[in-house]
Amino acid sequence: MTESAGRARQSEIYLDGVLGRIPRVPVSYPRLVKAAKRAMSKEAFAYVAGSAGLETTASANRRAFGRHRIVPRVLKDVGTRDPTVELFGTRRSTPLYLAPIGVLDLAHADADTGAARAGAGLGIPVALSTQASTPMERVTSAIRGAEAWYQLYWSSSRELTESLVRRAEASGCEALLVTLDTHLLGWRPRDLDLGFLPFARGRGIAQYTSDPVFMRLVNGRIAATQARPRPKVTPQAVRTLVEMSSRTPGSLAHNLRSPVPRAAVETFLDLFADPTLTWPDLTWLRSITNLPIVLKGVLHPDDARGALDSGVDGIIVSNHGGRQVDGAVAALDALPNIVDVVSGRIPVLFDSGVRSGADVFVALALGASAVGIGRPYVYGLAAGGEAGARDVLRNILAEFDITMALAGCTTIAEITRDTLAPG
Ligand code: FNR
């Protein structure tokens, strides 16, 4: 990105405006959320927008940004800006990445492939979720060599965990993000009120149903439970069966008669995560892969110290967008302490609450090495498919470029705590 990145996007929009066209996907964040809400089912919107409990963590994430104000500077030569960053040994064209988001087909049929392509076109790596709607191999082949990372939910089956890691390596993923804050699903009232968990309907388990180890476990389960009575048939149960069957590999007609879709859901619910994991388990993960290991969900300085001691390659300060613990510390409030503890030894990535280019600036100023975009790109995807996700990312990059210039910064290294004042 050079001088023109922010201005190029503005000019494109304003010149379109002269011709009577306004952006397909709203630029203003509240209007983007509204457009996405209109485009999604009520269950899908609740799943994406919802957070844990009273959703105070999600609002704390936003309020924390309000406590840091950017101080504009004048009369500095900011004619060209360099937004590149070095991360995991590679120089990247932007400091952004797409945070891993499960069940993207709830937003739009373009789903994981659409989001990954939107990022790839802008040099933004995508973190492919273990709860994706599309097998990782299909996404990485669709983005043809553009950078992808794999987000791992560490299953209670080691064999399955290893198989997912091997597939991530084989499909060219360049880092392993191990999400540690979701060994249990948070208490999410919006989803509970609708009785809606996508996985229980066979959605968001494509990495599993495309996995040979997982399918072996499913077949073992079927063999062991042949004699069990089938659940009572209700109209909703039939709808769910059709939904599950349409998302299981193989033809719908075959799946409707097969025990596999239901057994796959049950096996997934049993194996999803391992709440007994402790620091020494990371030694095993390190022993099976050479990919950079990045721990996602670190909020306590002692856990950052643990990460350093265990020799991982990076951490992500994140509270999962407030979806796990209500009343939790805002991720942005946790960031500076963790950056101080880590003291440059490994990259400290950040997500949770980033909505704009100015937010990206603040997170970088507080020491983030790269910044994860979550819900905004999902809303773009919902409102306009792949093109909508791309527009949202372009808008964030444009605003970030303009903010850098107006704050007097020409490189990411210049975006330090000194560029901020208390709010
Ligand atoms: C997530 N997040 C997430 N994280 C992860 O490690 N694996 C996953 O499968 C998912 N799935 C997921 C689904 C949805 C609908 C959301 C909103 C979030 C968390 C995600 O990576 C990131 O931490 C948050 O999205 C950051 O918060 P904001 O900025 O989106 O509010």
Tab-separated table of C-alpha atoms and ligand atoms in Angstrom:
chain	number	residue	atom	x	y	z
A	1	MET	CA	0.000	0.000	0.000
A	2	THR	CA	1.336	3.461	-0.840
A	3	GLU	CA	0.033	6.993	-0.687
A	4	SER	CA	-2.956	6.077	-2.779
A	5	ALA	CA	-4.434	3.080	-0.896
A	6	GLY	CA	-6.827	4.992	1.332
A	7	ARG	CA	-7.482	7.667	-1.254
A	8	ALA	CA	-7.993	5.085	-4.008
A	9	ARG	CA	-10.834	3.492	-2.099
A	10	GLN	CA	-12.365	6.865	-1.256
A	11	SER	CA	-12.126	8.005	-4.878
A	12	GLU	CA	-13.678	4.790	-6.143
A	13	ILE	CA	-16.636	5.236	-3.812
A	14	TYR	CA	-17.098	8.968	-4.383
A	15	LEU	CA	-16.769	8.682	-8.175
A	16	ASP	CA	-19.330	5.872	-8.161
A	17	GLY	CA	-21.504	8.233	-6.135
A	18	VAL	CA	-21.315	10.815	-8.918
A	19	LEU	CA	-22.782	8.136	-11.195
A	20	GLY	CA	-25.547	7.472	-8.700
A	21	ARG	CA	-24.106	4.294	-7.210
A	22	ILE	CA	-23.554	3.790	-3.501
A	23	PRO	CA	-21.458	0.961	-2.006
A	24	ARG	CA	-23.077	-2.497	-2.281
A	25	VAL	CA	-22.092	-3.209	1.286
A	26	PRO	CA	-22.405	-0.340	3.782
A	27	VAL	CA	-19.179	1.283	4.920
A	28	SER	CA	-20.537	2.425	8.295
A	29	TYR	CA	-20.266	-0.398	10.792
A	30	PRO	CA	-23.769	-0.149	12.311
A	31	ARG	CA	-25.266	-0.130	8.794
A	32	LEU	CA	-23.104	-3.102	7.825
A	33	VAL	CA	-24.436	-5.064	10.799
A	34	LYS	CA	-28.018	-4.166	9.820
A	35	ALA	CA	-27.448	-5.251	6.216
A	36	ALA	CA	-25.983	-8.557	7.419
A	37	LYS	CA	-28.879	-9.093	9.800
A	38	ARG	CA	-31.357	-8.627	6.949
A	39	ALA	CA	-29.454	-11.152	4.842
A	40	MET	CA	-29.201	-13.887	7.492
A	41	SER	CA	-31.671	-16.190	9.213
A	42	LYS	CA	-32.399	-15.237	12.805
A	43	GLU	CA	-30.474	-18.282	14.024
A	44	ALA	CA	-27.454	-17.428	11.871
A	45	PHE	CA	-27.367	-13.795	12.980
A	46	ALA	CA	-27.749	-14.780	16.639
A	47	TYR	CA	-24.849	-17.224	16.290
A	48	VAL	CA	-22.507	-14.636	14.772
A	49	ALA	CA	-23.536	-11.574	16.770
A	50	GLY	CA	-24.070	-13.322	20.093
A	51	SER	CA	-21.622	-13.465	22.962
A	52	ALA	CA	-21.545	-15.104	26.369
A	53	GLY	CA	-23.976	-14.277	29.168
A	54	LEU	CA	-25.034	-10.651	29.382
A	55	GLU	CA	-22.534	-9.900	26.607
A	56	THR	CA	-20.586	-7.528	28.849
A	57	THR	CA	-17.258	-8.844	27.577
A	58	ALA	CA	-18.194	-7.957	24.016
A	59	SER	CA	-19.126	-4.426	25.080
A	60	ALA	CA	-15.988	-4.150	27.247
A	61	ASN	CA	-13.942	-4.993	24.143
A	62	ARG	CA	-15.421	-1.953	22.431
A	63	ARG	CA	-15.217	0.336	25.452
A	64	ALA	CA	-11.517	-0.473	25.824
A	65	PHE	CA	-10.841	1.046	22.408
A	66	GLY	CA	-12.533	4.243	23.628
A	67	ARG	CA	-9.908	4.592	26.354
A	68	HIS	CA	-7.150	5.186	23.799
A	69	ARG	CA	-7.237	8.229	21.560
A	70	ILE	CA	-4.997	8.736	18.543
A	71	VAL	CA	-3.106	12.019	18.535
A	72	PRO	CA	-2.981	13.485	15.002
A	73	ARG	CA	0.292	15.070	13.885
A	74	VAL	CA	0.992	17.819	11.376
A	75	LEU	CA	3.781	18.853	9.021
A	76	LYS	CA	5.381	15.439	8.735
A	77	ASP	CA	6.186	13.981	5.333
A	78	VAL	CA	3.763	11.084	5.090
A	79	GLY	CA	3.602	11.083	1.299
A	80	THR	CA	4.254	7.337	1.190
A	81	ARG	CA	3.308	4.835	3.847
A	82	ASP	CA	4.626	1.336	4.308
A	83	PRO	CA	2.085	-0.917	6.060
A	84	THR	CA	4.134	-4.113	5.718
A	85	VAL	CA	4.996	-6.255	8.716
A	86	GLU	CA	7.309	-9.189	9.293
A	87	LEU	CA	5.631	-12.198	10.887
A	88	PHE	CA	6.764	-15.822	11.233
A	89	GLY	CA	9.744	-15.051	9.005
A	90	THR	CA	7.743	-13.584	6.109
A	91	ARG	CA	7.156	-9.956	5.144
A	92	ARG	CA	3.462	-9.331	4.581
A	93	SER	CA	1.743	-6.519	2.749
A	94	THR	CA	-0.625	-5.666	5.618
A	95	PRO	CA	-0.751	-6.148	9.403
A	96	LEU	CA	-4.164	-7.881	9.152
A	97	TYR	CA	-5.295	-11.498	9.192
A	98	LEU	CA	-8.739	-13.051	9.033
A	99	ALA	CA	-9.526	-14.470	12.468
A	100	PRO	CA	-10.754	-18.065	12.365
A	101	ILE	CA	-14.547	-18.151	12.218
A	102	GLY	CA	-16.576	-21.353	12.185
A	103	VAL	CA	-19.720	-22.170	10.204
A	104	LEU	CA	-19.286	-19.386	7.639
A	105	ASP	CA	-22.028	-20.908	5.484
A	106	LEU	CA	-24.424	-19.449	8.045
A	107	ALA	CA	-23.424	-16.067	6.588
A	108	HIS	CA	-23.330	-16.894	2.879
A	109	ALA	CA	-22.921	-19.825	0.495
A	110	ASP	CA	-19.482	-18.414	-0.490
A	111	ALA	CA	-18.487	-19.338	3.075
A	112	ASP	CA	-14.843	-20.191	3.833
A	113	THR	CA	-13.725	-20.109	0.212
A	114	GLY	CA	-15.256	-16.672	-0.341
A	115	ALA	CA	-13.674	-15.248	2.803
A	116	ALA	CA	-10.273	-16.779	2.032
A	117	ARG	CA	-10.353	-15.452	-1.545
A	118	ALA	CA	-11.350	-11.995	-0.320
A	119	GLY	CA	-8.335	-11.995	1.997
A	120	ALA	CA	-5.955	-13.567	-0.529
A	121	GLY	CA	-6.629	-10.841	-3.102
A	122	LEU	CA	-5.461	-8.258	-0.575
A	123	GLY	CA	-2.479	-10.172	0.823
A	124	ILE	CA	-4.364	-10.937	4.056
A	125	PRO	CA	-3.834	-14.485	5.386
A	126	VAL	CA	-6.889	-16.456	6.436
A	127	ALA	CA	-6.996	-18.653	9.533
A	128	LEU	CA	-9.082	-21.690	8.571
A	129	SER	CA	-11.291	-22.824	11.416
A	130	THR	CA	-11.575	-26.383	12.690
A	131	GLN	CA	-15.325	-25.625	12.707
A	132	ALA	CA	-15.352	-24.552	9.066
A	133	SER	CA	-18.143	-25.280	6.624
A	134	THR	CA	-15.625	-26.329	3.963
A	135	PRO	CA	-12.740	-28.823	4.183
A	136	MET	CA	-9.379	-27.030	4.421
A	137	GLU	CA	-8.029	-28.690	1.247
A	138	ARG	CA	-10.832	-27.187	-0.830
A	139	VAL	CA	-10.140	-23.698	0.506
A	140	THR	CA	-6.368	-23.806	0.125
A	141	SER	CA	-6.681	-25.058	-3.440
A	142	ALA	CA	-9.162	-22.251	-4.202
A	143	ILE	CA	-6.674	-19.593	-3.071
A	144	ARG	CA	-3.810	-21.218	-5.000
A	145	GLY	CA	-0.762	-20.670	-2.842
A	146	ALA	CA	-1.977	-17.554	-1.025
A	147	GLU	CA	-1.244	-17.722	2.661
A	148	ALA	CA	-3.497	-19.716	4.984
A	149	TRP	CA	-3.119	-20.698	8.619
A	150	TYR	CA	-4.958	-23.496	10.353
A	151	GLN	CA	-6.825	-22.979	13.616
A	152	LEU	CA	-6.827	-26.121	15.698
A	153	TYR	CA	-9.398	-27.189	18.243
A	154	TRP	CA	-7.455	-29.843	20.082
A	155	SER	CA	-9.748	-32.860	20.069
A	156	SER	CA	-9.947	-35.322	22.938
A	157	SER	CA	-8.784	-37.886	20.353
A	158	ARG	CA	-5.035	-37.420	19.868
A	159	GLU	CA	-5.210	-39.439	16.676
A	160	LEU	CA	-7.794	-37.042	15.250
A	161	THR	CA	-5.788	-34.004	16.382
A	162	GLU	CA	-2.714	-35.392	14.661
A	163	SER	CA	-4.677	-36.113	11.503
A	164	LEU	CA	-5.961	-32.503	11.373
A	165	VAL	CA	-2.416	-31.193	11.846
A	166	ARG	CA	-1.066	-33.451	9.078
A	167	ARG	CA	-3.798	-32.274	6.716
A	168	ALA	CA	-3.025	-28.634	7.562
A	169	GLU	CA	0.636	-29.264	6.714
A	170	ALA	CA	-0.203	-31.152	3.518
A	171	SER	CA	-2.581	-28.442	2.339
A	172	GLY	CA	0.102	-25.785	2.734
A	173	CYS	CA	-1.052	-23.980	5.878
A	174	GLU	CA	1.830	-21.935	7.235
A	175	ALA	CA	0.983	-21.690	10.945
A	176	LEU	CA	-1.038	-23.536	13.530
A	177	LEU	CA	-3.265	-21.408	15.755
A	178	VAL	CA	-4.237	-23.467	18.781
A	179	THR	CA	-7.383	-22.043	20.342
A	180	LEU	CA	-7.243	-22.668	24.076
A	181	ASP	CA	-10.218	-20.667	25.351
A	182	THR	CA	-12.946	-22.944	24.022
A	183	HIS	CA	-12.448	-26.380	25.552
A	184	LEU	CA	-16.055	-25.844	26.619
A	185	LEU	CA	-18.534	-23.801	24.651
A	186	GLY	CA	-19.398	-20.526	26.411
A	187	TRP	CA	-22.911	-19.910	27.793
A	188	ARG	CA	-24.575	-18.089	24.895
A	189	PRO	CA	-28.140	-17.011	25.658
A	190	ARG	CA	-29.038	-15.924	22.112
A	191	ASP	CA	-28.312	-19.417	20.803
A	192	LEU	CA	-29.812	-21.108	23.855
A	193	ASP	CA	-33.088	-19.193	23.420
A	194	LEU	CA	-33.332	-20.466	19.843
A	195	GLY	CA	-32.136	-23.959	20.787
A	196	PHE	CA	-29.612	-23.487	17.981
A	197	LEU	CA	-26.162	-25.060	17.903
A	198	PRO	CA	-25.023	-25.397	14.281
A	199	PHE	CA	-22.824	-28.419	15.012
A	200	ALA	CA	-25.768	-30.359	16.434
A	201	ARG	CA	-27.344	-29.975	12.982
A	202	GLY	CA	-24.280	-31.163	11.130
A	203	ARG	CA	-23.132	-27.652	10.182
A	204	GLY	CA	-19.548	-26.503	10.779
A	205	ILE	CA	-18.135	-30.019	11.024
A	206	ALA	CA	-16.720	-30.291	7.497
A	207	GLN	CA	-13.099	-30.664	8.729
A	208	TYR	CA	-14.288	-33.714	10.658
A	209	THR	CA	-16.487	-35.432	8.073
A	210	SER	CA	-13.655	-35.045	5.536
A	211	ASP	CA	-11.159	-36.645	7.922
A	212	PRO	CA	-10.267	-40.352	7.612
A	213	VAL	CA	-9.590	-40.794	11.334
A	214	PHE	CA	-12.850	-39.117	12.279
A	215	MET	CA	-14.864	-41.202	9.830
A	216	ARG	CA	-13.262	-44.369	11.212
A	217	LEU	CA	-14.411	-43.296	14.682
A	218	VAL	CA	-17.910	-42.601	13.312
A	219	ASN	CA	-18.118	-46.053	11.753
A	220	GLY	CA	-16.910	-47.596	15.007
A	221	ARG	CA	-19.652	-45.757	16.842
A	222	ILE	CA	-22.284	-46.961	14.384
A	223	ALA	CA	-21.129	-50.544	14.842
A	224	ALA	CA	-21.266	-50.178	18.632
A	225	THR	CA	-24.727	-48.567	18.772
A	226	GLN	CA	-26.666	-50.565	16.154
A	227	ALA	CA	-29.209	-51.786	18.651
A	228	ARG	CA	-30.026	-48.370	20.141
A	229	PRO	CA	-33.582	-47.056	19.614
A	230	ARG	CA	-33.902	-44.154	17.167
A	231	PRO	CA	-35.149	-40.825	18.533
A	232	LYS	CA	-38.819	-39.868	18.225
A	233	VAL	CA	-39.645	-38.456	14.787
A	234	THR	CA	-40.962	-34.881	14.880
A	235	PRO	CA	-41.199	-32.414	11.949
A	236	GLN	CA	-38.158	-30.524	13.324
A	237	ALA	CA	-36.215	-33.802	13.676
A	238	VAL	CA	-36.906	-34.537	10.001
A	239	ARG	CA	-35.762	-31.036	8.993
A	240	THR	CA	-32.606	-31.485	11.051
A	241	LEU	CA	-31.956	-34.891	9.479
A	242	VAL	CA	-32.214	-33.349	6.003
A	243	GLU	CA	-29.913	-30.491	7.072
A	244	MET	CA	-27.338	-32.921	8.519
A	245	SER	CA	-27.561	-35.252	5.539
A	246	SER	CA	-27.091	-32.462	3.005
A	247	ARG	CA	-23.835	-31.475	4.730
A	248	THR	CA	-22.359	-34.951	5.035
A	249	PRO	CA	-20.168	-36.105	2.127
A	250	GLY	CA	-22.122	-38.349	-0.285
A	251	SER	CA	-25.530	-38.018	-1.935
A	252	LEU	CA	-28.488	-36.677	0.029
A	253	ALA	CA	-30.627	-39.702	-0.894
A	254	HIS	CA	-27.974	-42.062	0.438
A	255	ASN	CA	-27.297	-40.023	3.577
A	256	LEU	CA	-30.971	-39.829	4.495
A	257	ARG	CA	-31.038	-43.610	4.845
A	258	SER	CA	-27.604	-43.850	6.418
A	259	PRO	CA	-26.774	-43.682	10.154
A	260	VAL	CA	-23.614	-41.691	9.324
A	261	PRO	CA	-24.899	-38.071	9.552
A	262	ARG	CA	-26.332	-38.548	13.034
A	263	ALA	CA	-23.369	-40.598	14.233
A	264	ALA	CA	-20.998	-37.943	12.856
A	265	VAL	CA	-22.725	-35.243	14.906
A	266	GLU	CA	-22.667	-37.418	18.042
A	267	THR	CA	-19.006	-38.322	17.534
A	268	PHE	CA	-18.139	-34.660	17.030
A	269	LEU	CA	-19.967	-33.619	20.195
A	270	ASP	CA	-18.032	-36.278	22.140
A	271	LEU	CA	-14.605	-35.407	20.737
A	272	PHE	CA	-14.782	-31.670	20.105
A	273	ALA	CA	-12.245	-30.553	22.689
A	274	ASP	CA	-10.099	-31.721	25.546
A	275	PRO	CA	-10.658	-29.772	28.780
A	276	THR	CA	-7.830	-31.669	30.509
A	277	LEU	CA	-5.012	-30.108	28.457
A	278	THR	CA	-2.113	-28.535	30.358
A	279	TRP	CA	1.192	-26.923	29.376
A	280	PRO	CA	3.171	-30.194	29.072
A	281	ASP	CA	0.764	-31.352	26.330
A	282	LEU	CA	2.260	-28.722	24.045
A	283	THR	CA	5.446	-30.806	23.972
A	284	TRP	CA	3.529	-33.490	22.116
A	285	LEU	CA	2.189	-30.982	19.575
A	286	ARG	CA	5.690	-29.580	19.090
A	287	SER	CA	6.998	-33.112	18.525
A	288	ILE	CA	4.568	-33.813	15.678
A	289	THR	CA	4.890	-30.619	13.615
A	290	ASN	CA	7.386	-28.009	12.508
A	291	LEU	CA	4.715	-25.433	11.777
A	292	PRO	CA	4.850	-22.287	13.914
A	293	ILE	CA	2.556	-22.873	16.935
A	294	VAL	CA	0.549	-19.854	18.047
A	295	LEU	CA	-1.595	-19.976	21.195
A	296	LYS	CA	-4.953	-18.201	20.823
A	297	GLY	CA	-6.865	-16.900	23.807
A	298	VAL	CA	-4.067	-15.696	26.097
A	299	LEU	CA	-5.180	-12.914	28.473
A	300	HIS	CA	-3.147	-13.391	31.677
A	301	PRO	CA	0.525	-12.328	31.866
A	302	ASP	CA	1.367	-15.643	33.579
A	303	ASP	CA	-0.069	-17.522	30.615
A	304	ALA	CA	2.102	-15.379	28.346
A	305	ARG	CA	5.093	-16.445	30.499
A	306	GLY	CA	3.925	-20.061	30.166
A	307	ALA	CA	3.828	-19.637	26.405
A	308	LEU	CA	7.396	-18.305	26.403
A	309	ASP	CA	8.575	-21.182	28.612
A	310	SER	CA	6.924	-23.743	26.386
A	311	GLY	CA	8.771	-22.447	23.328
A	312	VAL	CA	5.765	-21.663	21.139
A	313	ASP	CA	6.153	-19.273	18.228
A	314	GLY	CA	3.484	-16.703	19.037
A	315	ILE	CA	0.402	-15.864	21.058
A	316	ILE	CA	-2.911	-14.237	20.277
A	317	VAL	CA	-4.400	-11.941	22.883
A	318	SER	CA	-8.114	-12.610	22.413
A	319	ASN	CA	-11.235	-13.264	24.418
A	320	HIS	CA	-12.934	-14.911	21.450
A	321	GLY	CA	-14.955	-11.766	20.800
A	322	GLY	CA	-16.615	-12.081	24.203
A	323	ARG	CA	-18.200	-15.417	23.287
A	324	GLN	CA	-16.672	-17.477	26.085
A	325	VAL	CA	-16.612	-15.738	29.488
A	326	ASP	CA	-19.052	-12.987	30.371
A	327	GLY	CA	-17.477	-10.358	32.608
A	328	ALA	CA	-14.018	-11.108	31.227
A	329	VAL	CA	-11.209	-8.614	30.820
A	330	ALA	CA	-11.349	-6.683	27.548
A	331	ALA	CA	-8.779	-8.123	25.182
A	332	LEU	CA	-7.362	-4.655	24.445
A	333	ASP	CA	-6.909	-4.016	28.178
A	334	ALA	CA	-4.900	-7.229	28.475
A	335	LEU	CA	-2.686	-6.446	25.472
A	336	PRO	CA	-0.103	-3.941	26.832
A	337	ASN	CA	0.802	-6.072	29.885
A	338	ILE	CA	1.280	-9.114	27.730
A	339	VAL	CA	3.354	-7.184	25.213
A	340	ASP	CA	5.564	-6.054	28.116
A	341	VAL	CA	5.947	-9.605	29.442
A	342	VAL	CA	6.777	-11.001	26.019
A	343	SER	CA	9.133	-8.131	25.307
A	344	GLY	CA	9.585	-8.860	21.611
A	345	ARG	CA	10.638	-12.496	22.011
A	346	ILE	CA	7.665	-13.851	20.009
A	347	PRO	CA	4.918	-12.107	18.039
A	348	VAL	CA	1.818	-11.038	19.974
A	349	LEU	CA	-1.209	-11.051	17.709
A	350	PHE	CA	-4.502	-9.475	18.724
A	351	ASP	CA	-8.211	-9.844	18.036
A	352	SER	CA	-11.554	-9.059	19.737
A	353	GLY	CA	-13.480	-5.893	19.074
A	354	VAL	CA	-11.622	-4.575	16.014
A	355	ARG	CA	-14.153	-2.819	13.802
A	356	SER	CA	-12.217	-0.228	11.798
A	357	GLY	CA	-8.878	0.929	10.461
A	358	ALA	CA	-8.524	3.270	13.435
A	359	ASP	CA	-8.955	0.253	15.764
A	360	VAL	CA	-6.179	-1.544	13.873
A	361	PHE	CA	-3.956	1.478	14.491
A	362	VAL	CA	-4.703	1.466	18.239
A	363	ALA	CA	-4.015	-2.269	18.589
A	364	LEU	CA	-0.691	-1.882	16.768
A	365	ALA	CA	0.177	1.141	18.918
A	366	LEU	CA	-0.364	-0.986	22.027
A	367	GLY	CA	2.132	-3.491	20.668
A	368	ALA	CA	0.197	-6.012	18.557
A	369	SER	CA	2.329	-7.636	15.847
A	370	ALA	CA	-0.737	-8.284	13.664
A	371	VAL	CA	-4.454	-7.694	14.048
A	372	GLY	CA	-7.280	-10.188	13.479
A	373	ILE	CA	-10.518	-9.113	11.844
A	374	GLY	CA	-13.493	-11.232	12.950
A	375	ARG	CA	-17.175	-10.283	12.811
A	376	PRO	CA	-16.757	-7.391	10.318
A	377	TYR	CA	-15.731	-9.717	7.482
A	378	VAL	CA	-18.481	-12.177	8.373
A	379	TYR	CA	-21.020	-9.368	8.067
A	380	GLY	CA	-19.487	-8.353	4.733
A	381	LEU	CA	-19.771	-11.954	3.581
A	382	ALA	CA	-23.407	-12.083	4.704
A	383	ALA	CA	-24.296	-8.832	2.972
A	384	GLY	CA	-22.450	-9.439	-0.298
A	385	GLY	CA	-20.674	-12.817	-0.433
A	386	GLU	CA	-16.969	-12.854	-1.330
A	387	ALA	CA	-17.171	-9.350	-2.841
A	388	GLY	CA	-18.817	-8.059	0.325
A	389	ALA	CA	-16.085	-9.513	2.537
A	390	ARG	CA	-13.486	-7.969	0.221
A	391	ASP	CA	-15.152	-4.554	0.415
A	392	VAL	CA	-15.150	-4.645	4.210
A	393	LEU	CA	-11.441	-5.531	4.279
A	394	ARG	CA	-10.605	-2.853	1.708
A	395	ASN	CA	-12.466	-0.294	3.787
A	396	ILE	CA	-10.550	-1.250	6.928
A	397	LEU	CA	-7.225	-1.105	5.063
A	398	ALA	CA	-8.147	2.252	3.511
A	399	GLU	CA	-9.092	3.787	6.834
A	400	PHE	CA	-5.951	2.367	8.406
A	401	ASP	CA	-3.794	3.927	5.668
A	402	ILE	CA	-5.492	7.300	6.095
A	403	THR	CA	-5.189	7.099	9.887
A	404	MET	CA	-1.473	6.319	9.626
A	405	ALA	CA	-0.973	9.381	7.435
A	406	LEU	CA	-3.004	11.695	9.655
A	407	ALA	CA	-1.207	10.434	12.749
A	408	GLY	CA	2.125	11.208	11.092
A	409	CYS	CA	3.331	7.608	10.691
A	410	THR	CA	4.965	6.196	7.591
A	411	THR	CA	5.842	2.719	8.891
A	412	ILE	CA	4.265	0.265	11.315
A	413	ALA	CA	7.324	0.637	13.579
A	414	GLU	CA	6.387	4.296	14.085
A	415	ILE	CA	2.976	3.328	15.466
A	416	THR	CA	3.971	3.227	19.127
A	417	ARG	CA	2.267	3.997	22.435
A	418	ASP	CA	3.446	7.589	21.952
A	419	THR	CA	0.910	8.013	19.158
A	420	LEU	CA	-1.913	7.602	21.710
A	421	ALA	CA	-3.335	9.686	24.532
A	422	PRO	CA	-5.616	8.438	27.326
A	423	GLY	CA	-9.332	8.616	26.447
B	1	FNR	C1	-15.471	-17.123	16.268
B	1	FNR	N1	-14.179	-17.315	16.776
B	1	FNR	C2	-13.540	-18.510	16.570
B	1	FNR	N2	-12.279	-18.710	17.048
B	1	FNR	C3	-11.628	-19.860	16.807
B	1	FNR	O1	-10.488	-19.988	17.235
B	1	FNR	N3	-12.244	-20.865	16.114
B	1	FNR	C4	-13.491	-20.746	15.615
B	1	FNR	O2	-14.015	-21.658	14.990
B	1	FNR	C5	-14.191	-19.549	15.879
B	1	FNR	N4	-15.482	-19.392	15.449
B	1	FNR	C6	-16.114	-18.188	15.618
B	1	FNR	C7	-17.391	-18.013	15.111
B	1	FNR	C8	-18.015	-16.775	15.191
B	1	FNR	C9	-19.379	-16.604	14.613
B	1	FNR	C10	-17.347	-15.693	15.823
B	1	FNR	C11	-17.983	-14.321	15.899
B	1	FNR	C12	-16.104	-15.877	16.357
B	1	FNR	C13	-13.456	-16.214	17.441
B	1	FNR	C14	-12.682	-15.365	16.438
B	1	FNR	O3	-11.571	-16.047	15.941
B	1	FNR	C15	-12.207	-14.060	17.085
B	1	FNR	O4	-11.515	-14.350	18.261
B	1	FNR	C16	-13.376	-13.131	17.379
B	1	FNR	O5	-14.246	-13.083	16.282
B	1	FNR	C17	-12.885	-11.731	17.693
B	1	FNR	O6	-13.949	-10.914	18.118
B	1	FNR	P1	-14.685	-9.855	17.154
B	1	FNR	O7	-13.673	-8.842	16.760
B	1	FNR	O8	-15.198	-10.619	15.980
B	1	FNR	O9	-15.795	-9.324	17.997
